[in-house]
Coordinates of C-alpha atoms and ligand atoms in Angstrom, one line a residue:
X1 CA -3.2 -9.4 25.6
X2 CA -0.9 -7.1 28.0
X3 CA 0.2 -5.1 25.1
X4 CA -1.7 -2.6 23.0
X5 CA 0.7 -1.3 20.6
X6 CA 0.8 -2.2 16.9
X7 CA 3.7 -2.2 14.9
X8 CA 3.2 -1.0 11.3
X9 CA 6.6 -1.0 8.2
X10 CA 6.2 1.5 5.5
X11 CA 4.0 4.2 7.1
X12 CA 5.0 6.6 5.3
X13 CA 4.4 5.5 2.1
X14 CA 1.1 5.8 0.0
X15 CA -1.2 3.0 1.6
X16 CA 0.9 2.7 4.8
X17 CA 0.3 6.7 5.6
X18 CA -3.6 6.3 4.9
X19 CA -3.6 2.9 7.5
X20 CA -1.9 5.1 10.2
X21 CA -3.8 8.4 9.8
X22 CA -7.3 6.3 10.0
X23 CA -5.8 4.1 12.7
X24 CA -4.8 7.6 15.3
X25 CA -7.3 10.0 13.7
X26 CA -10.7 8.1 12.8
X27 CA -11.2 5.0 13.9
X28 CA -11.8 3.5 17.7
X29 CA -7.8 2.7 17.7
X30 CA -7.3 6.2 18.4
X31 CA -6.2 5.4 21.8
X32 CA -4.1 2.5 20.9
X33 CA -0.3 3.6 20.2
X34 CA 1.1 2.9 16.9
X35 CA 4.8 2.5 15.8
X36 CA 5.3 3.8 12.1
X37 CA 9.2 2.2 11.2
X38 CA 9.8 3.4 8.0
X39 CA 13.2 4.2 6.2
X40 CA 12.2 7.1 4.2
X41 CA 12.9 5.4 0.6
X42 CA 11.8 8.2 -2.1
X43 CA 8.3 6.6 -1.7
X44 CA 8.6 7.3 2.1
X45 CA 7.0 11.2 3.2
X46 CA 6.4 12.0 6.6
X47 CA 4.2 15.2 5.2
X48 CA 1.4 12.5 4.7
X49 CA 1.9 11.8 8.4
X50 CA 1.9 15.7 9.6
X51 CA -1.6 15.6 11.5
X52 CA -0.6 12.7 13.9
X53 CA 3.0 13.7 13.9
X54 CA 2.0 15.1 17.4
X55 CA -0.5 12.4 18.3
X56 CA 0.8 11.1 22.0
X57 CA -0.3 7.5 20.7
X58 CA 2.4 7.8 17.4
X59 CA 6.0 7.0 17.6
X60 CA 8.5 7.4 14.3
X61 CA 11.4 5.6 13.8
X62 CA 13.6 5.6 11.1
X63 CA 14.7 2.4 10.6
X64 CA 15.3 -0.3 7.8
X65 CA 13.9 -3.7 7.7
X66 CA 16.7 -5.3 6.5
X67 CA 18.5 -4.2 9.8
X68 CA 18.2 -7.0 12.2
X69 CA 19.3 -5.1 15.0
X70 CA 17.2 -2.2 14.6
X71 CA 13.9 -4.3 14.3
X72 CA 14.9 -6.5 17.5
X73 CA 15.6 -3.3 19.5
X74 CA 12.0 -1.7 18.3
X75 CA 10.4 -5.0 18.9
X76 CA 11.6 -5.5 22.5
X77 CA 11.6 -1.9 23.2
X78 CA 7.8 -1.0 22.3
X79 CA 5.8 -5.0 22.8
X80 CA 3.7 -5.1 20.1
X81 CA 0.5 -6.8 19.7
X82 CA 0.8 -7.0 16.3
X83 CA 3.2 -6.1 13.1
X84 CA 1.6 -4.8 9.9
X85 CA 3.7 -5.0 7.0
X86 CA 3.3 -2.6 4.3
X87 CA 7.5 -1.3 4.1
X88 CA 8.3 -2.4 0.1
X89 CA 9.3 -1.3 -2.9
X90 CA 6.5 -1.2 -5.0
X91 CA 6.4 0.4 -7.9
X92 CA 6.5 -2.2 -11.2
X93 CA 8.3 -0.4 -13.4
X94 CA 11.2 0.6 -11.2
X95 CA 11.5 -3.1 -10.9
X96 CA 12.1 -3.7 -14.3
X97 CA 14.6 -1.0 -14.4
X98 CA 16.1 -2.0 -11.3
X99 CA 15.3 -5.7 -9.5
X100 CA 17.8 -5.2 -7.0
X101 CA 16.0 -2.6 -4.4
X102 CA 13.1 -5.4 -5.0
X103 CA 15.0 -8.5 -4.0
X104 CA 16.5 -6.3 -1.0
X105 CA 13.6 -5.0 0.9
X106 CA 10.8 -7.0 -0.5
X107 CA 12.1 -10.8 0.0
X108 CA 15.5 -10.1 2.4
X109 CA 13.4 -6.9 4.3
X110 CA 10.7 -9.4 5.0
X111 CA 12.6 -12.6 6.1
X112 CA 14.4 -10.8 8.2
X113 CA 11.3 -8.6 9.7
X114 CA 9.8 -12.0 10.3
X115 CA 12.9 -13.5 12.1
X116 CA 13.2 -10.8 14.5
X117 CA 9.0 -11.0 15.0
X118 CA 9.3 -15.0 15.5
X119 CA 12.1 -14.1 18.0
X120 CA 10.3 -11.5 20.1
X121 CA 6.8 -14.6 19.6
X122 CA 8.7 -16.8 21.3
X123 CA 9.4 -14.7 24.0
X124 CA 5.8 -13.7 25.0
X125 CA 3.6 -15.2 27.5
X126 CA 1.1 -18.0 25.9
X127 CA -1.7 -15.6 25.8
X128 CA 0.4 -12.9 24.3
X129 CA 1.9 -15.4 21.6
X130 CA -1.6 -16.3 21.0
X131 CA -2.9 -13.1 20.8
X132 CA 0.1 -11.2 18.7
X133 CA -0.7 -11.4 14.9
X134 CA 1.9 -10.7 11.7
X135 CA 0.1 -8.9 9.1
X136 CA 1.5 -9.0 5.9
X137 CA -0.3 -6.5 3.1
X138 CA 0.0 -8.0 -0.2
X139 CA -0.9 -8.0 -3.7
X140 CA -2.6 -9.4 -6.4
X141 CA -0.1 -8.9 -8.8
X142 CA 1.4 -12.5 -7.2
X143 CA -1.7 -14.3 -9.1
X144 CA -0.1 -12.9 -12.8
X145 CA -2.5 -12.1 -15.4
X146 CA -6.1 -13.1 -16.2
X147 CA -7.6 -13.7 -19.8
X148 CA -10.5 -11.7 -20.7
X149 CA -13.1 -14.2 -19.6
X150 CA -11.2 -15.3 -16.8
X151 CA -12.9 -16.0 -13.5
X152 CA -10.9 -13.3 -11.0
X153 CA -8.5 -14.3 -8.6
X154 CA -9.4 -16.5 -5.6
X155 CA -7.3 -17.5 -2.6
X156 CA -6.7 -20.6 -4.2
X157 CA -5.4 -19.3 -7.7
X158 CA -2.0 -20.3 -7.7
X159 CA 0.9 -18.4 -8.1
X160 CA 2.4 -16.9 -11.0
X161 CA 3.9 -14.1 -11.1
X162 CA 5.4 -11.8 -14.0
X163 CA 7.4 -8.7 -13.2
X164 CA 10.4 -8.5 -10.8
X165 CA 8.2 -6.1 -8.3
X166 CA 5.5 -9.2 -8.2
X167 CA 8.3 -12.2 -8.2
X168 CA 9.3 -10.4 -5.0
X169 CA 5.8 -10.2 -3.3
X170 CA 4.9 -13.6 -4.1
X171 CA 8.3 -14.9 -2.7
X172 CA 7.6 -12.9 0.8
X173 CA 4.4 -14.0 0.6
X174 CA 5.8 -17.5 0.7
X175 CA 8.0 -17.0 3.7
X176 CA 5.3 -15.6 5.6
X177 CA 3.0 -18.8 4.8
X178 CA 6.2 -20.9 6.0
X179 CA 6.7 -19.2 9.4
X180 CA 3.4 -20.1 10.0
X181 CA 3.6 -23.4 9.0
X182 CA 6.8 -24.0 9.9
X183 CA 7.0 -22.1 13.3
X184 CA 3.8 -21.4 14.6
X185 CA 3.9 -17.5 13.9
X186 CA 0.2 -16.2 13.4
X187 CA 0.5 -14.6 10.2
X188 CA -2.2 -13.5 8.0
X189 CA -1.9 -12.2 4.3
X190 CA -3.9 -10.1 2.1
X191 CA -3.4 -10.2 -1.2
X192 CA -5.3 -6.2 -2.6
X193 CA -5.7 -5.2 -5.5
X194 CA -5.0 -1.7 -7.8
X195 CA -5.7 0.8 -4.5
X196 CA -5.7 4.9 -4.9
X197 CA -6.5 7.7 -3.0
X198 CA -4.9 10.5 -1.0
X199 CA -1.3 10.7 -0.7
X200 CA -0.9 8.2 -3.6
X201 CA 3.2 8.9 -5.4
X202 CA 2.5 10.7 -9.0
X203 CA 4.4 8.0 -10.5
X204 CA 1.4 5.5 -10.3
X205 CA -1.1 5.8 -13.0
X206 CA -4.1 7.5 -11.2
X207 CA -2.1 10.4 -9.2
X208 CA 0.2 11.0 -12.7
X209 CA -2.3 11.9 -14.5
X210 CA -3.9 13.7 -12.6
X211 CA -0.6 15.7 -11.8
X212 CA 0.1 15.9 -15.5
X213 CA -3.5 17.1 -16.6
X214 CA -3.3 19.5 -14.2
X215 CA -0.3 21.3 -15.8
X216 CA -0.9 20.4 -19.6
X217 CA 1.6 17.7 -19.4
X218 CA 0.9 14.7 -22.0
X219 CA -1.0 11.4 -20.4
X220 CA 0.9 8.5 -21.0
X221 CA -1.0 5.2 -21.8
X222 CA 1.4 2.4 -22.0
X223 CA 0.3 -0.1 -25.8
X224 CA -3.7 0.2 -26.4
X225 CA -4.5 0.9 -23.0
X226 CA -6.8 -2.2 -23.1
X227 CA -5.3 -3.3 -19.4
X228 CA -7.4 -4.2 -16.9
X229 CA -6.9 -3.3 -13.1
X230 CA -9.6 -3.9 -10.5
X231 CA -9.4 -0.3 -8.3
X232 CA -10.1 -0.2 -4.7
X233 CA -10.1 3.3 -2.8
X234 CA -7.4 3.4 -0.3
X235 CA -10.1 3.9 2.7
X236 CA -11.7 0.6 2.0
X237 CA -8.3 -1.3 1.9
X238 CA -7.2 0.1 5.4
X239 CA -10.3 -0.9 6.9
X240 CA -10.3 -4.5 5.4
X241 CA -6.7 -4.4 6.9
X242 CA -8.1 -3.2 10.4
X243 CA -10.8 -6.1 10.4
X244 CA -8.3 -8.6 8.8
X245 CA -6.2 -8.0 12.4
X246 CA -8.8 -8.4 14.9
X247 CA -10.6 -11.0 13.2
X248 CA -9.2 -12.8 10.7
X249 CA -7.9 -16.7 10.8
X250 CA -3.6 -17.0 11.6
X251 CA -2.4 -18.8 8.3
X252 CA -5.3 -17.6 6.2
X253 CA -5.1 -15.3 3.3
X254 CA -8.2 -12.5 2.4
X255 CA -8.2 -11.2 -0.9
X256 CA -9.5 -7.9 -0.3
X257 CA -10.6 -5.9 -3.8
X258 CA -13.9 -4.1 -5.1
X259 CA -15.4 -5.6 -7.9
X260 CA -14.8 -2.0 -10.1
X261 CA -12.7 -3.4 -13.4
X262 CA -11.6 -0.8 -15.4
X263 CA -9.4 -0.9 -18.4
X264 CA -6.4 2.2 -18.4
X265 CA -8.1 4.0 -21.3
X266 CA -11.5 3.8 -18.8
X267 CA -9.7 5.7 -16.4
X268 CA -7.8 7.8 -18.3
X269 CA -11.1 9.4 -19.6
X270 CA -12.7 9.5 -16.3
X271 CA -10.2 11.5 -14.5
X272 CA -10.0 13.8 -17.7
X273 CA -14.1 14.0 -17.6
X274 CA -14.1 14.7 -13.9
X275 CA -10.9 17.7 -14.6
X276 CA -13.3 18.8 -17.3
X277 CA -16.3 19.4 -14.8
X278 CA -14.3 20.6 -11.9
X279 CA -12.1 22.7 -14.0
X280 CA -14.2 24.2 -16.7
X281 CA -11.8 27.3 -17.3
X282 CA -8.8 25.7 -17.8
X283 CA -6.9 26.1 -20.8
X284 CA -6.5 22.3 -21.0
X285 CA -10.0 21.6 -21.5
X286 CA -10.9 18.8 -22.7
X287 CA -8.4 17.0 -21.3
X288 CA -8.5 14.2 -23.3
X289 CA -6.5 15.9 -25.8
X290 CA -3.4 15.6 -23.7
X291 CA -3.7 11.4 -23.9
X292 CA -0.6 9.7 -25.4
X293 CA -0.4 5.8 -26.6
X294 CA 3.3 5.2 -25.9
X295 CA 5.2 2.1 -25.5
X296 CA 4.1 -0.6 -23.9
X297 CA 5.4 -2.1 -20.7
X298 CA 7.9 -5.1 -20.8
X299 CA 5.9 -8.4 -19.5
X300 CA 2.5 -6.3 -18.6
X301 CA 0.2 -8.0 -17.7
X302 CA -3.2 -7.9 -19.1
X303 CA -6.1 -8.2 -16.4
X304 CA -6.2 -8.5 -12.8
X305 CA -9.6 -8.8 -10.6
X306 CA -10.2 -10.4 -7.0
X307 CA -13.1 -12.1 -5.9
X308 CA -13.2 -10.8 -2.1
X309 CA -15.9 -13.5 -1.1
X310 CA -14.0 -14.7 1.7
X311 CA -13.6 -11.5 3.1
X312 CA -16.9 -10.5 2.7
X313 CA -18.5 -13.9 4.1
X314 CA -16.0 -14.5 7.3
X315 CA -15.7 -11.0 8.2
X316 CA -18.6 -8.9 6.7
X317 CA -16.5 -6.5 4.6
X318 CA -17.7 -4.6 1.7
X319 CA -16.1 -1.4 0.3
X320 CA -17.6 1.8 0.9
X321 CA -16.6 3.7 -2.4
X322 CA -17.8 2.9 -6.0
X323 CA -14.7 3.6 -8.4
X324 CA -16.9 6.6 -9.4
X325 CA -17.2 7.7 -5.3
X326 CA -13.6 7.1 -4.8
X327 CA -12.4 8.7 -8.0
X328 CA -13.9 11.5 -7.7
X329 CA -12.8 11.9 -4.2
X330 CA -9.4 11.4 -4.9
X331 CA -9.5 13.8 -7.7
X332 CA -10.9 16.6 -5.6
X333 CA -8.2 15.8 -2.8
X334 CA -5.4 16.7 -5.6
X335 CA -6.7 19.4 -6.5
X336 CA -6.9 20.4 -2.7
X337 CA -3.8 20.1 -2.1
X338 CA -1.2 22.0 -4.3
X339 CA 1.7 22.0 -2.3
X340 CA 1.9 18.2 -1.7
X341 CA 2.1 17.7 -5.0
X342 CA 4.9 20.8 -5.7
X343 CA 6.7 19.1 -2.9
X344 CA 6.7 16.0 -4.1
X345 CA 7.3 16.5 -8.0
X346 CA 10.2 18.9 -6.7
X347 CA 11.6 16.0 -4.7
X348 CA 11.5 19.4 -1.7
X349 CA 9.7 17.3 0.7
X350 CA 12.7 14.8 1.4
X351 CA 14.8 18.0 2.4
X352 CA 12.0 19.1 4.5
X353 CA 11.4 16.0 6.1
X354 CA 15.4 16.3 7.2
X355 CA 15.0 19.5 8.8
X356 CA 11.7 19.4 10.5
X357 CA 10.9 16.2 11.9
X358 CA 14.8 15.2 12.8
X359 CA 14.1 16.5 16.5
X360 CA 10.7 13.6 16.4
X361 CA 12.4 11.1 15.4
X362 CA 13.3 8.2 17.2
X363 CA 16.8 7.5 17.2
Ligands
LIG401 P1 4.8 2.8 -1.3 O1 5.9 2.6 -2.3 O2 4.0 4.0 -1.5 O3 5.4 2.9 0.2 C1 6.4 2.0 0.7 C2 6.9 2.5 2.0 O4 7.8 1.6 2.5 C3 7.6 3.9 1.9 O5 7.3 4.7 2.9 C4 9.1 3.5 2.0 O6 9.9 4.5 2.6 C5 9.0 2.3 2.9 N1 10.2 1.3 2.7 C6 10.6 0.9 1.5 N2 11.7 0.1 1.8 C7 11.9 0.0 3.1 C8 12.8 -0.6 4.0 N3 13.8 -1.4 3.5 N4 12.7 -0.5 5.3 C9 11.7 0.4 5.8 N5 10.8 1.0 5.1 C10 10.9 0.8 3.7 O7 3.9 1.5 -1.3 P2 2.3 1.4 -1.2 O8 1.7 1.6 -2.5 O9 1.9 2.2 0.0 O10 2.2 -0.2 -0.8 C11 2.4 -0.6 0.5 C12 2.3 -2.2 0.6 O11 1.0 -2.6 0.0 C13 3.4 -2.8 -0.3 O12 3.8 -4.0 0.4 C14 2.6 -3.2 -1.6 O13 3.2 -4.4 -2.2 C15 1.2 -3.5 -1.1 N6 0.2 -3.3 -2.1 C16 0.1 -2.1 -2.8 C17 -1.0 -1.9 -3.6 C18 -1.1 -0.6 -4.4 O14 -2.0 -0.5 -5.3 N7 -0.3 0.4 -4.1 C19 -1.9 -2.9 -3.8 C20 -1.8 -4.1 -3.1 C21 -0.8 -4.2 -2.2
LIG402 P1 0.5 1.2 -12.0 O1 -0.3 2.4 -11.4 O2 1.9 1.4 -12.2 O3 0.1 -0.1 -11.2 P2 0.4 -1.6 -11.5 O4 1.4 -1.7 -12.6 O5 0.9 -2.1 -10.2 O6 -0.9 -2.2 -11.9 O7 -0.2 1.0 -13.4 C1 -1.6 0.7 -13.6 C2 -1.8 0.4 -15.0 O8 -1.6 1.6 -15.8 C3 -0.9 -0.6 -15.6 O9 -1.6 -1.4 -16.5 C4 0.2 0.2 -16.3 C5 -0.6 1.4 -16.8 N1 0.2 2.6 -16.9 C6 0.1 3.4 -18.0 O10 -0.6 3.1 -19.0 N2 0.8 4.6 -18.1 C7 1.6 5.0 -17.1 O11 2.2 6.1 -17.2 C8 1.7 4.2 -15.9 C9 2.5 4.6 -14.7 C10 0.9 3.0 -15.8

C-alpha cells in the first residue's frame, strides 16, 4: 500500500480516544499518521487526546459524518489506508429519550461515511483497493438479550435488537455488510461487548459510580440489578481492533469480548469494595450504603455475553485484563485524575476545548 495513514470517526470519545492514544503513544503504529474526524458531540473531549495533541503523526478535524463534503475532502486530502469507525451516539438511554440523534449519526452518519469511502475505493490503484480496509466498531447490543442459560453470542446469532441506540447499530451494521457484498468495499465488523476504562463519560454505569461514590452521591441501580453485561477493559478492545485491521478477513465479522459476566449489583459492590480499600478514611465508607434500586429501564435487556472464539482462533487474541485487573485499574485512574472528571461533570471542558485547541484544528 502507497499510503500509511488511517482514518479513525469518533476519536474523541471514550473508546475512540483510548484507540488513538495506544495507536501514537504505545504501540509500533507510532510512526504511522492518524486522522481523528470527530464532531465534538457532548461525548466528544479533546482533553482525552492532550498527550498526542502535538504528536507530528495526529491530525484533528472537526468534522461531521453526515457531511458528505467534509468526509470526501478528508478522504482525498489525507489517502487513507484504512477508516475505523467508532463516531456514534452511544449511550442507550439517551436513545430512549431521544432516537433522533441515533437514527442521524448512527445509520445516516454511517451510509454516508461509507459512500464517500466506496468513492475514494474506487479511485485507488488495485493494490491500494486491495489493501485499504473499512473498519466498523460495533456492538453486542445488536444480538438483543440472552436468557440465563443461554449459550453467548456468536457471529452467527442473528439479529435482534431492542433499544433505539441498538436498532441503529444493527441497521449500520447492515449497510456495512452490503457494501461489501454489494460493492466490493473490504469492510470488517466487530461486534464488542460492555468495554471501560480511562476516559470512559460518567454517564455510563462503571465511571458514574465511581464519580458518585466519590462525592457521597447515591448509586443508582436500575430494577433488581440482576442484569448481566460481559465487561472488557478498553485496552484489550483497542488491540483486538488493531489486529482486527491488519489481519482480519474483508466481509467477516470478530466478536471481540472477555468472558468476565457480571451482573450490575456485582459491579456495583466491587467498585464500592475497591473505594473502601483505596479510600479507607473517607466519610463514605462503606460505600455500599450509598446503593439505590430505582426504576428500571424501558425494554432492558437482560444478559449479554460473546463468545470471542473466532477471534481468538484466526487471530490469536486474548484479553490482557481480568475484570478484577481492569477494574481496579480503571478505578485507580479516576481517582488519579480529579480534574477530568470536574471538567467533565461541569460540562468546563467543551468551553476549553473552544479556546485551546481552535488554533490545532483543521479547518
Ligand atoms: P462515545 O459516545 O464515548 O464517543 C462517540 C464519539 O463520536 C464522540 O467523540 C462524539 O463526539 C463522536 N461523534 C458522535 N456523532 C458524530 C458525528 N455525527 N460525526 C462525527 N463524530 C461524531 O462512544 P464510545 O463508547 O467510545 O463508542 C465508540 C463506538 O464503539 C460506538 O460506535 C459504539 O457503538 C461502539 N461500542 C461501544 C461499546 C461501549 O461499551 N462503550 C461497546 C461496543 C461497541
Ligand atoms: P450502560 O453503562 O448504560 O451500558 P449498556 O446499557 O450499553 O449495557 O449500562 C450498563 C448496565 O447498567 C445496564 O444493564 C444498565 C445498568 N445501569 C444501572 O443500573 N444504573 C445506571 O445508572 C446506569 C447508567 C446503567
Amino acid at each position: 500500500m502507497t499510503q500509511s495513514s488511517i482514518l479513525v470517526t469518533g476519536g474523541a470519545g471514550f473508546i475512540g480516544s483510548n484507540f488513538v492514544l495506544d495507536w501514537l503513544q504505545s504501540s509500533q503504529d507510532s510512526t504511522r499518521p492518524l486522522i481523528n474526524v470527530d464532531c465534538l458531540t457532548y461525548a466528544g473531549n479533546l482533553k482525552n487526546l492532550e498527550g498526542v495533541a502535538t504528536h507530528p503523526g495526529y491530525t484533528f478535524a472537526r468534522a461531521d459524518i453526515c457531511d458528505r463534503e467534509r468526509m470526501d475532502e478528508l478522504l482525498a486530502k489525507h489517502q487513507p489506508r484504512a477508516i475505523v469507525h467508532f463516531a456514534a451516539e452511544s449511550h442507550v438511554d439517551r436513545s430512549i429519550l431521544g432516537p433522533e440523534a441515533f437514527v442521524e449519526t448512527n445509520v445516516r452518519g454511517t451510509f454516508v461515511l461509507l459512500e464517500a469511502a466506496r468513492a475514494y475505493w474506487n479511485r485507488l490503484s488495485e493494490q491500494d483497493r486491495a489493501a485499504f480496509r473499512f473498519l466498523h466498531v460495533s456492538t453486542d447490543e445488536v444480538y438483543g438479550s440472552l436468557g440465563a442459560e443461554d449459550p453467548a453470542f456468536c457471529e452467527t446469532t442473528p439479529y435482534a435488537p431492542n433499544s433505539p441506540y441498538s436498532a441503529t447499530k444493527a441497521a449500520s451494521d447492515h449497510m456495512v455488510r452490503a457494501y461489501f457484498h454489494t460493492y466490493g468495499l473490504p469492510a470488517i465488523i466487530t461486534n464488542c461487548s460492555n468495554n471501560y476504562g480511562p476516559y470512559h463519560f460518567p454517564e455510563k454505569l462503571i465511571p458514574l459510580v465511581i464519580t458518585h461514590a466519590l462525592e457521597g452521591k447515591p448509586l443508582p441501580i436500575y430494577g433488581d440489578g440482576l442484569n448481566v453485561r460481559d465487561w472488557l477493559y478498553v485496552g484489550d478492545h483497542c488491540a483486538a481492533l488493531r489486529l482486527v485491521l491488519e489481519r482480519g478477513r474483508p466481509g467477516e465479522t470478530y466478536n471481540v469480548g472477555g468472558r468476565n459476566e457480571r451482573s450490575n449489583r456485582e459491579v456495583v459492590e466491587t467498585i464500592c469494595e475497591i473505594l473502601d480499600e483505596l479510600r479507607p478514611g473517607s466519610q463514605h465508607c462503606p460505600h455500599k450504603q450509598l446503593i439505590r434500586f430505582v426504576k428500571d429501564r424501558p425494554g432492558h435487556d437482560r444478559r449479554y455475553a460473546i463468545d470471542a472464539t473466532k477471534l481468538e482462533r484466526e487471530l490469536g487474541w486474548r484479553p490482557r485484563e481480568t475484570f478484577s485487573t481492569g477494574l481496579r485499574k480503571t478505578v485507580e485512574w479516576y481517582l488519579d485524575h480529579p480534574a477530568w472528571i470536574a471538567d467533565v461533570v461541569s460540562g468546563a471542558y467543551r468551553k476549553w476545548m473552544e479556546q485551546n485547541y481552535q488554533d490545532r484544528i483543521e479547518k
